[in-house]
Coordinates of C-alpha atoms and ligand atoms in Angstrom, one line a residue:
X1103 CA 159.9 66.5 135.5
X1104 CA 159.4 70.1 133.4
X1105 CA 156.2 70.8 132.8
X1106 CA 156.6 70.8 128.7
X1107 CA 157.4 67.0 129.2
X1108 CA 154.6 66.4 131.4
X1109 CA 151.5 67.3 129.5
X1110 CA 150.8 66.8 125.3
X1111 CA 151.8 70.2 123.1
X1112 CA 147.9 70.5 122.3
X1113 CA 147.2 70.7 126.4
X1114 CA 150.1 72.8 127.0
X1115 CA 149.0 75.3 124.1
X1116 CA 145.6 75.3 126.4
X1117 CA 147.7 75.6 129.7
X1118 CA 149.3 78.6 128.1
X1119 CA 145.7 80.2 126.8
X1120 CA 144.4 79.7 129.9
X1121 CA 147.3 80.7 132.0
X1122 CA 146.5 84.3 133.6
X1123 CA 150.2 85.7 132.6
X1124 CA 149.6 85.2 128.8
X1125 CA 147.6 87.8 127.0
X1126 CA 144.8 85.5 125.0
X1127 CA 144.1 84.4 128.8
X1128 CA 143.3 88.2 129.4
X1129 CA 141.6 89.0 126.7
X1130 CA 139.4 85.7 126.8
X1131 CA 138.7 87.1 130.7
X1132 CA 138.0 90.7 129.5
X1133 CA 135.3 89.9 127.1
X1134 CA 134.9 91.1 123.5
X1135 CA 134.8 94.7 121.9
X1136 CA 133.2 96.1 119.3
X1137 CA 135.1 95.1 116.4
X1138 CA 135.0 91.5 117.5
X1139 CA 131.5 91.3 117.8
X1140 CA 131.2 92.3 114.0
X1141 CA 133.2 89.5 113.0
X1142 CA 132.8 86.5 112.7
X1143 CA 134.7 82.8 113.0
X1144 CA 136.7 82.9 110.6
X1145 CA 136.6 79.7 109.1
X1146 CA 138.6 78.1 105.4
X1147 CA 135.1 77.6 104.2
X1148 CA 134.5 81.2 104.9
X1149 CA 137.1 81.4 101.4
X1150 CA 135.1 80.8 98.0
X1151 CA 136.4 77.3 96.6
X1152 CA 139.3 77.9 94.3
X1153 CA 140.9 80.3 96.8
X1154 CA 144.5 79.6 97.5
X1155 CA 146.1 78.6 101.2
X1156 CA 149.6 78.6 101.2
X1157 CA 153.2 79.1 102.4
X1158 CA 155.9 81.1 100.7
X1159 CA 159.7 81.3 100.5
X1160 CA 162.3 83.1 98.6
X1161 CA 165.4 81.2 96.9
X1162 CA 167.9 83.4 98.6
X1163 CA 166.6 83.2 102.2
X1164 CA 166.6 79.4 102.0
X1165 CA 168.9 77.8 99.9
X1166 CA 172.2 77.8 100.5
X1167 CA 174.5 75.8 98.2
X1168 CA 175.8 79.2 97.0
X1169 CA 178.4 78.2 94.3
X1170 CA 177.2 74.1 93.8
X1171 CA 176.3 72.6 90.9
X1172 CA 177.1 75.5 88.6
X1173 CA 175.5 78.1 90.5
X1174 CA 177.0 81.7 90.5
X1175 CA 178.0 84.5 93.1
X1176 CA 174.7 86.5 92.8
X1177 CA 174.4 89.8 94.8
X1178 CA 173.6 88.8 98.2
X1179 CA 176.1 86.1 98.2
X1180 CA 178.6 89.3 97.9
X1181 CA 177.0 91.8 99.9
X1182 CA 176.6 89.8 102.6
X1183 CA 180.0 88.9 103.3
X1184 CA 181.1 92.8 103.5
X1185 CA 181.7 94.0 107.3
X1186 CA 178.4 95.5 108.8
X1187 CA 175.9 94.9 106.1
X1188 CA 173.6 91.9 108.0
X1189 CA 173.1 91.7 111.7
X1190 CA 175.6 89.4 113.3
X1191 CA 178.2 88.6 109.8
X1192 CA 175.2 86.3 109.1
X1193 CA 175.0 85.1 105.5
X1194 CA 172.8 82.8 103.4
X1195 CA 175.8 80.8 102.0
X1196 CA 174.0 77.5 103.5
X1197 CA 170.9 79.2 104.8
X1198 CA 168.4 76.3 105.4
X1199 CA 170.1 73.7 103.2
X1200 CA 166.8 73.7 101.3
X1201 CA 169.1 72.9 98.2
X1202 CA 169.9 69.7 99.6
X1203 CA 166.8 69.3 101.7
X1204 CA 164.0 70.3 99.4
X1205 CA 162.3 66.8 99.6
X1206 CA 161.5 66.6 103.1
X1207 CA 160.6 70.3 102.9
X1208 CA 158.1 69.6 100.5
X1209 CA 157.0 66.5 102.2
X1210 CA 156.3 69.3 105.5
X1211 CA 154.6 71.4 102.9
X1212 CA 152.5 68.9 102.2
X1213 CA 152.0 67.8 105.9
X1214 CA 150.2 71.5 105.9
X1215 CA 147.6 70.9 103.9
X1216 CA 147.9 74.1 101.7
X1217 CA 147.3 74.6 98.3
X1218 CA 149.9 76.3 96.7
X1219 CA 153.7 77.3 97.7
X1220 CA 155.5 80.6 96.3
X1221 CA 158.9 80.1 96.0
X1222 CA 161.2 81.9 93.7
X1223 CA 164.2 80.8 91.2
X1224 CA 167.8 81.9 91.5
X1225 CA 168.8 83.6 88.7
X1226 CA 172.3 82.2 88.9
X1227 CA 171.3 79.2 89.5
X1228 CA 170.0 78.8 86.2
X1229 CA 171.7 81.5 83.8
X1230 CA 175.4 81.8 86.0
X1231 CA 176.1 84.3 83.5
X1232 CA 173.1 86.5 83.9
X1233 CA 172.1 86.4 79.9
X1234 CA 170.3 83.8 78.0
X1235 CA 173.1 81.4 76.7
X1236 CA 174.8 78.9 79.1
X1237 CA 171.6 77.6 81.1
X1238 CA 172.5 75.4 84.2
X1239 CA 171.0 72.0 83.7
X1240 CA 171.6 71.1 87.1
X1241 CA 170.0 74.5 88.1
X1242 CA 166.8 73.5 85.6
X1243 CA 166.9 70.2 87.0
X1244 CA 166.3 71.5 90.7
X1245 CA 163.4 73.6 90.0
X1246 CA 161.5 71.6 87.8
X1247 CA 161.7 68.8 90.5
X1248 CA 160.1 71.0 93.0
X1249 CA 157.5 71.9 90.8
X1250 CA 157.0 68.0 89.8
X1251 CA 156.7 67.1 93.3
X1252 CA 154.5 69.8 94.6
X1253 CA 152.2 68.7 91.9
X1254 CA 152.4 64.7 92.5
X1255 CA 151.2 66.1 96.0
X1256 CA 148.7 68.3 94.7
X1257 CA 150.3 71.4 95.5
X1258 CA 150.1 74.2 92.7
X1259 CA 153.5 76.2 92.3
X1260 CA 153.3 79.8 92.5
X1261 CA 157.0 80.9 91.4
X1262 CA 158.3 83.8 91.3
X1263 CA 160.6 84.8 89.0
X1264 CA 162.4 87.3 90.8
X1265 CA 163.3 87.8 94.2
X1266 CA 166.1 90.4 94.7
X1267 CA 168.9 88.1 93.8
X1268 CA 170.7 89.1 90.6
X1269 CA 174.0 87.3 88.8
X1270 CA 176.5 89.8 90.8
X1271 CA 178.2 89.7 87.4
X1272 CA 175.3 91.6 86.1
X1273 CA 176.0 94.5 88.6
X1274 CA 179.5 94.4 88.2
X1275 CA 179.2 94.5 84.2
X1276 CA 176.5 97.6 83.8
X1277 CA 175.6 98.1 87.4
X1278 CA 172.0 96.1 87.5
X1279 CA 168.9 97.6 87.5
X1280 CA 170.1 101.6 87.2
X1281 CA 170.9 99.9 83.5
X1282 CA 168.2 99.4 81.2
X1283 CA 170.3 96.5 80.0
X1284 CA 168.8 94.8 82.1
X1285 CA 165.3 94.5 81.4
X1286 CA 166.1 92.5 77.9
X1287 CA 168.5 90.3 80.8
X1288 CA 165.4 89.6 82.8
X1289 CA 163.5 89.2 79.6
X1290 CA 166.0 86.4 79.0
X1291 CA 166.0 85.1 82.2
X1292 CA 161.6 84.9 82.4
X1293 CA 161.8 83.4 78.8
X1294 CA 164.2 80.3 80.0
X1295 CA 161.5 80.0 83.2
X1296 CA 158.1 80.0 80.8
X1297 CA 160.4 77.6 78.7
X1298 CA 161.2 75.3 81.2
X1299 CA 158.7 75.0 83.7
X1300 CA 155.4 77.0 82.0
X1301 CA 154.1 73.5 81.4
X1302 CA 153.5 72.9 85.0
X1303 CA 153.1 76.4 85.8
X1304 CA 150.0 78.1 86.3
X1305 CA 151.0 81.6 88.7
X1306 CA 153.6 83.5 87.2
X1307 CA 155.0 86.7 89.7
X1308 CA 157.6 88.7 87.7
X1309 CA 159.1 90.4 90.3
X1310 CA 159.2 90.8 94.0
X1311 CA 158.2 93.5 95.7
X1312 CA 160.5 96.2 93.2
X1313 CA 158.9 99.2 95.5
X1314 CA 160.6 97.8 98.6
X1315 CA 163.8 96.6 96.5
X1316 CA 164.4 100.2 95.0
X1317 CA 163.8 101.3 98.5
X1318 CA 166.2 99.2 100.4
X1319 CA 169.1 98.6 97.6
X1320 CA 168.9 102.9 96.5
X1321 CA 167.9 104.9 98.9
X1322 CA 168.3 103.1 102.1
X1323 CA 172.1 101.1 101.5
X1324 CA 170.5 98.2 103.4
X1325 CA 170.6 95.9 100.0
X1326 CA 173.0 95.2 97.4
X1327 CA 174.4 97.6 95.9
X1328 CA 174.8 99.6 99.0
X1329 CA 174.1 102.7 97.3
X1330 CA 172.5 105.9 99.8
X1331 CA 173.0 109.2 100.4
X1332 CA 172.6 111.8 103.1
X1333 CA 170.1 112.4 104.7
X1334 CA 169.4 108.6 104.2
X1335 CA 172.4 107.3 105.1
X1336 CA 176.2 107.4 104.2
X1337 CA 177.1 104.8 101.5
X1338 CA 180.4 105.1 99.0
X1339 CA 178.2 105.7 96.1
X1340 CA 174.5 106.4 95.4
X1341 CA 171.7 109.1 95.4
X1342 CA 168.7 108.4 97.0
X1343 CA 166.4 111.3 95.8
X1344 CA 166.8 110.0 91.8
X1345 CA 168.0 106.5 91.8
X1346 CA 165.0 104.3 93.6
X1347 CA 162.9 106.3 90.7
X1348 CA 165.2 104.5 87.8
X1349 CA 165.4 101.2 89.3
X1350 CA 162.3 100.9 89.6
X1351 CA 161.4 102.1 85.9
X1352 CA 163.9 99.6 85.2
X1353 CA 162.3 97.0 86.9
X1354 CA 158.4 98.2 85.6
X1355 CA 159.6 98.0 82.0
X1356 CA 161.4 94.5 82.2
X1357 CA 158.0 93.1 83.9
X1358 CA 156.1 94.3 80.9
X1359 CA 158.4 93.4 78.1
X1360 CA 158.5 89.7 80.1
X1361 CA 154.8 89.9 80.5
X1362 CA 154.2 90.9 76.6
X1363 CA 156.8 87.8 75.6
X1364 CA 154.3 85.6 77.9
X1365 CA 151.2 86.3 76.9
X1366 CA 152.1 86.4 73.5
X1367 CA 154.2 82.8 73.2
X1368 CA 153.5 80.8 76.4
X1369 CA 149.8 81.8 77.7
X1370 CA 147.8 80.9 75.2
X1371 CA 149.5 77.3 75.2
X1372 CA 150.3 76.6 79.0
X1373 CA 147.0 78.9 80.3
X1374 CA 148.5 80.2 83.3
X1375 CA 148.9 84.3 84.9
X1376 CA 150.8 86.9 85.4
X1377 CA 151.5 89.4 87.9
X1378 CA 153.8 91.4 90.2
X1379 CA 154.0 92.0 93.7
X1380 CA 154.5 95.0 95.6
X1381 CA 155.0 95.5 99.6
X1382 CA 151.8 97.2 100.6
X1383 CA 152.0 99.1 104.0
X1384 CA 148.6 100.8 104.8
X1385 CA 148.8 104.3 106.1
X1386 CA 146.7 105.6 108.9
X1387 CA 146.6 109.7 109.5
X1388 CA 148.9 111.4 112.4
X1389 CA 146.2 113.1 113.4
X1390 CA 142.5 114.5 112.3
X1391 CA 144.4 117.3 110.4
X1392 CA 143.2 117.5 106.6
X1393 CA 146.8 117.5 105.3
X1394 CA 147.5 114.7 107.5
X1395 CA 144.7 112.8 105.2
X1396 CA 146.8 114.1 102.2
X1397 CA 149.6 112.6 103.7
X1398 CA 147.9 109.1 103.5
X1399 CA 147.4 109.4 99.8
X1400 CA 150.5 110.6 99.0
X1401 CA 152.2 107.8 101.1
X1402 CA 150.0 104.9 99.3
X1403 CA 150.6 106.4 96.2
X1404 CA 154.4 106.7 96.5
X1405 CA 154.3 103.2 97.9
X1406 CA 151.6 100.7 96.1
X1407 CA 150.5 102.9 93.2
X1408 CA 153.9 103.9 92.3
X1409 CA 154.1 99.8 91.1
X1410 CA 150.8 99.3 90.2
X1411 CA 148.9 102.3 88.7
X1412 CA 151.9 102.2 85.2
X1413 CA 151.3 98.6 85.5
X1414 CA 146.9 99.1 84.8
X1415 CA 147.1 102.2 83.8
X1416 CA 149.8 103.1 81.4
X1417 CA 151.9 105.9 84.1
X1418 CA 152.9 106.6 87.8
X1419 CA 150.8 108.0 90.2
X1420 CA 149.3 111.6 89.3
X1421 CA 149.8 112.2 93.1
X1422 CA 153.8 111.4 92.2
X1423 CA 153.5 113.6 89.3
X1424 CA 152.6 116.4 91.2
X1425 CA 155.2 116.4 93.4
X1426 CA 157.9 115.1 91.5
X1427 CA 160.0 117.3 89.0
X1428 CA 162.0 115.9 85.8
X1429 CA 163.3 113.0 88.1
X1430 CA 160.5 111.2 88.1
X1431 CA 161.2 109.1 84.9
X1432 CA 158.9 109.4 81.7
X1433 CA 157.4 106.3 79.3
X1434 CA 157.5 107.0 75.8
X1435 CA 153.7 106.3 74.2
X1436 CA 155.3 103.0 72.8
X1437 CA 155.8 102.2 76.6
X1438 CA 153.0 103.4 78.2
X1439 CA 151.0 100.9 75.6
X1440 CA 153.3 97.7 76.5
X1441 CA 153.2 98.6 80.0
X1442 CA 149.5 99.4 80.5
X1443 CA 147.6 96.1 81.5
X1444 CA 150.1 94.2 81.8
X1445 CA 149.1 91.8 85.1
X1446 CA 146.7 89.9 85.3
X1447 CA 146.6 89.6 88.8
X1448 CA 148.1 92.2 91.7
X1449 CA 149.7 90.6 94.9
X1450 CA 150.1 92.3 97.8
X1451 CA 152.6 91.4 100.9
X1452 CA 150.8 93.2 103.8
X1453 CA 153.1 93.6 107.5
X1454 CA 152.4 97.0 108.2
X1455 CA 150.9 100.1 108.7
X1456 CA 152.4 102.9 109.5
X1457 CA 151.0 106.4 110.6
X1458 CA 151.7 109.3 108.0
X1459 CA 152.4 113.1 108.8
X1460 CA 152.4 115.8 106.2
X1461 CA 155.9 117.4 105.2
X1462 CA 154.5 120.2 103.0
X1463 CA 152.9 122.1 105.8
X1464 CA 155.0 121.1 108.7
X1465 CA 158.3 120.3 109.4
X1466 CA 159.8 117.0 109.2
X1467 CA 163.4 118.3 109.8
X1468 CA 165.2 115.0 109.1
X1469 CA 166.5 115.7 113.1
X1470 CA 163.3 115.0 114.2
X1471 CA 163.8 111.7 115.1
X1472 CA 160.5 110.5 115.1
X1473 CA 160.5 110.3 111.4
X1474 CA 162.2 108.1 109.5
X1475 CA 164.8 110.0 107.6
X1476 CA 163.7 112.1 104.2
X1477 CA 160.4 112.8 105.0
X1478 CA 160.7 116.4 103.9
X1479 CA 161.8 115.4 100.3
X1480 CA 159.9 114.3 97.2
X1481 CA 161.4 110.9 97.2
X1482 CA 159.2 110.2 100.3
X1483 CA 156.4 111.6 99.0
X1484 CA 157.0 114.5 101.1
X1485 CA 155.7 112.3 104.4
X1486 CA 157.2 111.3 107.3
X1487 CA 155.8 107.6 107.9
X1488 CA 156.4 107.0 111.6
X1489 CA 155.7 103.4 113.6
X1490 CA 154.1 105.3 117.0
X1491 CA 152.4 108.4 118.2
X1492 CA 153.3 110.4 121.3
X1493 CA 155.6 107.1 122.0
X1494 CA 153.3 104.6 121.5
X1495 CA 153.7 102.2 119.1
X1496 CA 150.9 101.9 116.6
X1497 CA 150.3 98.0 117.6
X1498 CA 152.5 95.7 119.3
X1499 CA 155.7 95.3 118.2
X1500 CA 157.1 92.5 116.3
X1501 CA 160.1 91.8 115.1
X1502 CA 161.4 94.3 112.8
X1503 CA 160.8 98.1 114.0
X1504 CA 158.3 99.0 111.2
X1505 CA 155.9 95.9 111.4
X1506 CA 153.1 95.9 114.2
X1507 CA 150.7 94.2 114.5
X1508 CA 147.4 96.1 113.4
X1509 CA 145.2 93.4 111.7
X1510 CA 142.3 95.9 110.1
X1511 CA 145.6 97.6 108.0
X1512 CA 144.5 94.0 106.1
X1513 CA 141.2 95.3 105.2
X1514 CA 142.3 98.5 104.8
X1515 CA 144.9 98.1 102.1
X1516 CA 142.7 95.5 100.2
X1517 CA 140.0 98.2 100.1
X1518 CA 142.2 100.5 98.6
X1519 CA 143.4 98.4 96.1
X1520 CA 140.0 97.2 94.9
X1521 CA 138.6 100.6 94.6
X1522 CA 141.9 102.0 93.2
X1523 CA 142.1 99.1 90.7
X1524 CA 138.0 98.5 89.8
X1525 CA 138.5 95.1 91.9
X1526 CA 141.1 93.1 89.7
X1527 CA 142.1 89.9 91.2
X1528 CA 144.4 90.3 94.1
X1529 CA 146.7 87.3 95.9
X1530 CA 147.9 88.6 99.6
X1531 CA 151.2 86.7 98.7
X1532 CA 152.8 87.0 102.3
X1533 CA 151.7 88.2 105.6
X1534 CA 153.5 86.7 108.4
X1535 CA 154.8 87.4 112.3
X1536 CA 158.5 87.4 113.6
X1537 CA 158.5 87.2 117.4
X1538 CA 160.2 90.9 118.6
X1539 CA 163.8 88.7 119.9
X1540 CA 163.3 89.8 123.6
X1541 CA 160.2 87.9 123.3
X1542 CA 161.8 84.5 122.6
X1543 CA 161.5 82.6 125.7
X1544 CA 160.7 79.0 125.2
X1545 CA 156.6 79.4 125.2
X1546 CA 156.9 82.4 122.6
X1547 CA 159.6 80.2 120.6
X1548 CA 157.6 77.0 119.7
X1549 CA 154.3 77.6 121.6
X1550 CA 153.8 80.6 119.2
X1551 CA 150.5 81.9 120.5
X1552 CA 151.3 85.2 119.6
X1553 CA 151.4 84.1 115.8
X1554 CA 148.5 81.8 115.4
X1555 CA 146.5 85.0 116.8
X1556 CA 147.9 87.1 114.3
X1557 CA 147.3 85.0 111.6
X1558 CA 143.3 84.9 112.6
X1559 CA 142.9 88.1 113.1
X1560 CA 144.5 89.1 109.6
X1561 CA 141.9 86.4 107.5
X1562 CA 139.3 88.1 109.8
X1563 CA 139.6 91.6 108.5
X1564 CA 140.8 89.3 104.7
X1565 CA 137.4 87.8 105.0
X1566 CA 135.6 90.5 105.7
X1567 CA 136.4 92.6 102.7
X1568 CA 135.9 89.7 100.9
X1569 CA 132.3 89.8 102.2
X1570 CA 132.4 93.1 101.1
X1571 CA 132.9 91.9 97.4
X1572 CA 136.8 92.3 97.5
X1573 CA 138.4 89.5 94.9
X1574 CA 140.8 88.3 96.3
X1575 CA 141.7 84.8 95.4
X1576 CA 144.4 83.7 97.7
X1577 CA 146.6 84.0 101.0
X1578 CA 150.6 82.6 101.6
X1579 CA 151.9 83.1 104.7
X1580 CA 155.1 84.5 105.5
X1581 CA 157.3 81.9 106.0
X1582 CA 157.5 77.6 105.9
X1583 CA 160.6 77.9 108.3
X1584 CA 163.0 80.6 110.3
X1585 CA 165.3 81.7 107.5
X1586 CA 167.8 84.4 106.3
X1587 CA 165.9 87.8 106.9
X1588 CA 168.2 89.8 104.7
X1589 CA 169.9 92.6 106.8
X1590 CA 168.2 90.9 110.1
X1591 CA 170.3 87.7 109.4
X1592 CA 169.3 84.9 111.3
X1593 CA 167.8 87.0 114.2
X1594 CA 164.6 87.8 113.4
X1595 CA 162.3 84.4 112.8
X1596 CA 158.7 84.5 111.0
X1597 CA 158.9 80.2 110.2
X1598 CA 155.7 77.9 111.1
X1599 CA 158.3 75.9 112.0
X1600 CA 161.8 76.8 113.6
X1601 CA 165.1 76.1 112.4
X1602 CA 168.0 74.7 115.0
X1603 CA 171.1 76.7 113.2
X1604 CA 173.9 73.9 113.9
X1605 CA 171.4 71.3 113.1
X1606 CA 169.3 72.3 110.3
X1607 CA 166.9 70.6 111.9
X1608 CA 162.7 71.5 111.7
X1609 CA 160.6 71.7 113.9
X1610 CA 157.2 72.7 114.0
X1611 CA 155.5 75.5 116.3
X1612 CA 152.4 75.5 117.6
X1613 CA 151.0 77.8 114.7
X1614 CA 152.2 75.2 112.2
X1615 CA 149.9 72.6 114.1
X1616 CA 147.0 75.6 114.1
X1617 CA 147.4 76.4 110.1
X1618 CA 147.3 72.3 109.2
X1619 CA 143.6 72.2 111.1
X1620 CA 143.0 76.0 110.0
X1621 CA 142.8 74.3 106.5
X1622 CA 141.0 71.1 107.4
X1623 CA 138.5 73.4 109.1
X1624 CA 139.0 71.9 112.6
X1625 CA 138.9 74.0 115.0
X1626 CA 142.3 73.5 117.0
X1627 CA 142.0 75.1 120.6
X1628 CA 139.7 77.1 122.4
X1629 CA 141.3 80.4 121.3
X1630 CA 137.9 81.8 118.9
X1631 CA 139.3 84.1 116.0
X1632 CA 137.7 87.1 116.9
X1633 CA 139.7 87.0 120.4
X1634 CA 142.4 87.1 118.1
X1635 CA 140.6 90.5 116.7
X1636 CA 139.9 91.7 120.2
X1637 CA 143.5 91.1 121.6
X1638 CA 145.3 92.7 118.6
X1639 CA 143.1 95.3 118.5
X1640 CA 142.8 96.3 122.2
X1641 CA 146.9 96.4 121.8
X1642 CA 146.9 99.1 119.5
X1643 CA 143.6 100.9 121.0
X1644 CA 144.3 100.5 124.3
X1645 CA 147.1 103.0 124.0
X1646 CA 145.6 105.8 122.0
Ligands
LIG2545 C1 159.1 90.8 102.6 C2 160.0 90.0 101.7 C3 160.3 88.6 102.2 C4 160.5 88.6 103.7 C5 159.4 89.4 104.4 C6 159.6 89.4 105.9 O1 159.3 92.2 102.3 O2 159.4 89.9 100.4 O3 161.4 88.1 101.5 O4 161.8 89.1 104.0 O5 159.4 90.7 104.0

């Protein structure tokens, strides 16, 4: 008989801890390190009451049912079946089935114990034509039954509007969000989601994470439309030094025109928020040099403040300002007042952090291969952002290239924030680990030590800058199940619980099993937090 059938999953995850070939085994052997020893347990009542625990998804990545009930092409549904654009011809015209399947995935939700779930709508799903006019009933129907079952469970939606997937007839018609058509389209498109569902409602995102989508979709060519251009890449179309900069003014200007239209009809009646949420790497200097230190304030500010500061203060980044010439877009004064103040919360998804090296005093030839392409041009802030140092990886990998592990990049971002932003609210709305593929033998697959640690040792360094009076008022992680990881496809899995691909099937992993007592405050196993600290952090200290 196998050893996995031979002894409970909960004794086996202790087998595996205690098991000299795992890592947790080592670094419960070797003792703690300083860090660890300024932590402590981190515990769900360490979070004030009120704060949110939950899980989040995205409607593309899990639903499937591409053209049922009414539903459109949008975007991805095109891109995606183009030669060469996601690893392995993988698409997400069925995805998880969680179109069909929503009721037992709720039930699992609920099985979790969390208090909220961030999902987002289809825009085609529910307007097939992009604009307001012609609403999907079946498409309304859908969402507002996972709202009214998360809250018969007790579960508090947290939807967001947006989530990269456009009508494609919206890009075919004016060429999506290089148009400013279409921020009075999204207006449309928020207004039929306050209408519909703002009763039941309470957290409002607008959009997803536009730094990263103006990123990926115009400079890189790695999301719809495709559009790049040397030394980024070589798509058909596209210019990735100016168009990032418009889409995301595009995208700026539609969250604060839906924002306004929220506040001003639908808040003071259904009492909810509002905010956006941007993919926050931290940056940590190359080296001791002063313009290295530049380089990490030019790289936040290109990245987070670029989103956030028009959105509290009225305009982009001075630090963009100063770098940027006439392509860097302008807001009229009518705009900088409708888009000044215009969250009332900032979220931040926090994978990453990368090391930065200055480009105005050395050379970051886009040869050097090192450095991800463009670091020498304004567009990136003139800074190459670079994963390892002297070929070492800045923590241990994960997988996608870009994300190690480095848990006190959690504490580090959410200080910058607060201080940058005099401590508005803040929601980390998704951190999360995807096992590097090479890794996925069958104890790193559903005995996912690896991402229960990870998950401690991020609300360690959360909790700490809580204790040091950061408000932040709630954590999702990154992901309920193995999904569609856009141009990763199916390979690369962050779920609590994995996903058989002929089957559909669910099945829970180890870490799904940890978060459910996490939020019961039972402590699990006999793996402490803070050796979660210590093992992450000796990972990326051990080879500096
Ligand atoms: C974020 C996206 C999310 C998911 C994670 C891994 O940038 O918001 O959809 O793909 O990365």
């Amino acid at each position: 008989m196998k050893v996995t059938t031979m002894l409970s999953s909960s004794s086996l995850l202790l087998f595996i801890l205690l098991s000299s070939a795992n890592p947790y085994a080592r670094a419960l052997q070797e003792g703690g390190n300083g860090i660890e020893e300024e932590l402590e347990d981190v515990k769900r009542s360490d979070f004030p009451t009120g704060f949110l625990f939950g899980v989040a998804t995205s409607s593309y990545q899990i639903e499937g049912a591409i053209l049922e009930d009414g539903k459109s092409l949008s975007n991805w549904d095109v891109f995606v079946h183009k030669n060469g654009n996601v690893n392995n011809g993988d698409t997400g015209d069925i995805a998880t089935d969680h179109y069909h399947r929503y009721l037992e995935d709720i039930e699992t939700i609920h099985s979790l114990g969390v208090d909220a779930y961030r999902f987002s709508i289809s825009w085609s799903r529910i307007l097939p034509n992009g604009k307001l006019g012609g609403v999907n009933a079946a498409g309304i129907m859908f969402y507002s039954s996972i709202i009214d079952n998360l809250l018969l469970r007790g579960i508090q939606p947290f939807v967001t509007i947006h989530h990269w997937d456009i009508p494609q007839v919206l890009s075919d018609e004016y060429g999506g969000w290089l148009n400013p058509l279409i921020q009075d389209d999204f207006v449309h498109f928020a207004e039929t989601c306050f209408k519909n569902f703002g009763d039941r409602v309470r957290y409002w995102v607008t959009i997803n994470e536009p730094n990263l989508a103006a990123d990926f979709a115009y400079e890189r060519g790695k999301h719809p439309p495709g559009h790049c251009s040397p030394p980024f890449g070589n798509c058909s179309a596209g210019n990735s030094d100016t168009e990032p900069l418009i889409a995301m003014h595009n995208m700026l200007l539609a969250h604060a025109k839906a924002s306004k239209l929220y506040r001003e009809q639908f808040q003071p009646k259904q009492g909810g928020v509002i905010g956006i949420v941007v993919h926050a790497i931290m940056y940590e200097p190359f080296t001791d040099d002063e313009h290295d230190k530049e380089a990490v304030k030019r790289a936040l500010a290109n990245n987070v403040a670029w989103a956030f500061d028009p959105l509290v203060f009225g305009d982009y980044p001075p630090e963009m300002r100063r770098y940027h010439r006439n392509e860097l877009p302008k807001f009229t004064p009518e705009e900088r007042l409708l888009i000044r103040d215009s969250i009332d919360f900032l979220g931040l998804n926090h994978y990453a952090t990368l090391y930065a090296k200055d480009c105005i005093r050395s050379s970051c030839a886009s040869s050097d291969s090192a450095c991800a392409p463009g670091g020498d041009r304004a567009i990136c802030g003139f800074v190459c952002t670079i994963a390892e140092r002297g070929g070492v990886l800045i923590g241990e990998p994960t997988g996608l290239p870009t994300f190690s592990v480095v848990p006190r990049g959690m504490e580090e971002i959410v200080d910058y924030v607060k201080n940058r932003y005099h401590n508005k609210p803040m929601f980390i709305t998704e951190n999360g680990y995807s096992t590097p593929p090479q890794q996925e033998q069958v104890d790193d697959f559903q005995l996912d030590v690896k991402r229960i640690a990870f998950h401690k040792a991020y609300l360690a360094f959360l909790a700490r800058a809580m204790r040091n009076g950061a408000d932040v008022r709630g954590y999702f992680v990154w992901t309920l199940m193995d999904d569609f990881e856009w141009s990763s496809g199916y390979d690369v899995k962050f779920g609590f619980y994995s996903v058989d691909r002929a089957t559909l099937n669910r099945t829970p992993r180890s870490s799904a099993k940890w978060y459910r007592n996490f939020l019961r405050n039972i402590s699990s196993d006999s793996m402490k937090p803070r050796t979660a600290v210590a093992f992450w952090s000796k990972v990326g200290r051990a080879e500096e």
